[in-house]
């Protein structure tokens, strides 16, 4: 079983930055894709970003492109989401997820992921 633990969320003012972390433990996959999703109250869960096993490829939702950066440190078994220029519209519960690379690329749909973190809340005030 793969466990993902997210951290780094909080309450911030618009325009500032946050960095979310997602630490993997347990029987982690040798080659896997990591992804970030978010869900605001009353809204559908939406794709944010994904990164390949090697870290060479990334893919972002249009709403965050240019502001958010996904990265990973395989030695630390951790994925990150650097969020800059935060907007109130970014307020949501943020989830990280992972799945084997054999399922393809890019992966922007929630059903393409097998393991999920508990979520970390990001609230951006105006």
XYZ file of C-alpha atoms in Angstrom, residues 31-33 99-105 107:
11
model
C 8.128 4.286 -11.749
C 5.119 6.469 -11.182
C 3.464 9.696 -12.157
C -0.174 6.059 -10.458
C 2.118 3.801 -12.526
C 3.715 5.316 -15.607
C 2.464 2.444 -17.757
C -0.979 4.011 -17.787
C 0.178 6.769 -20.089
C 0.932 10.456 -20.255
C -2.700 12.122 -16.729
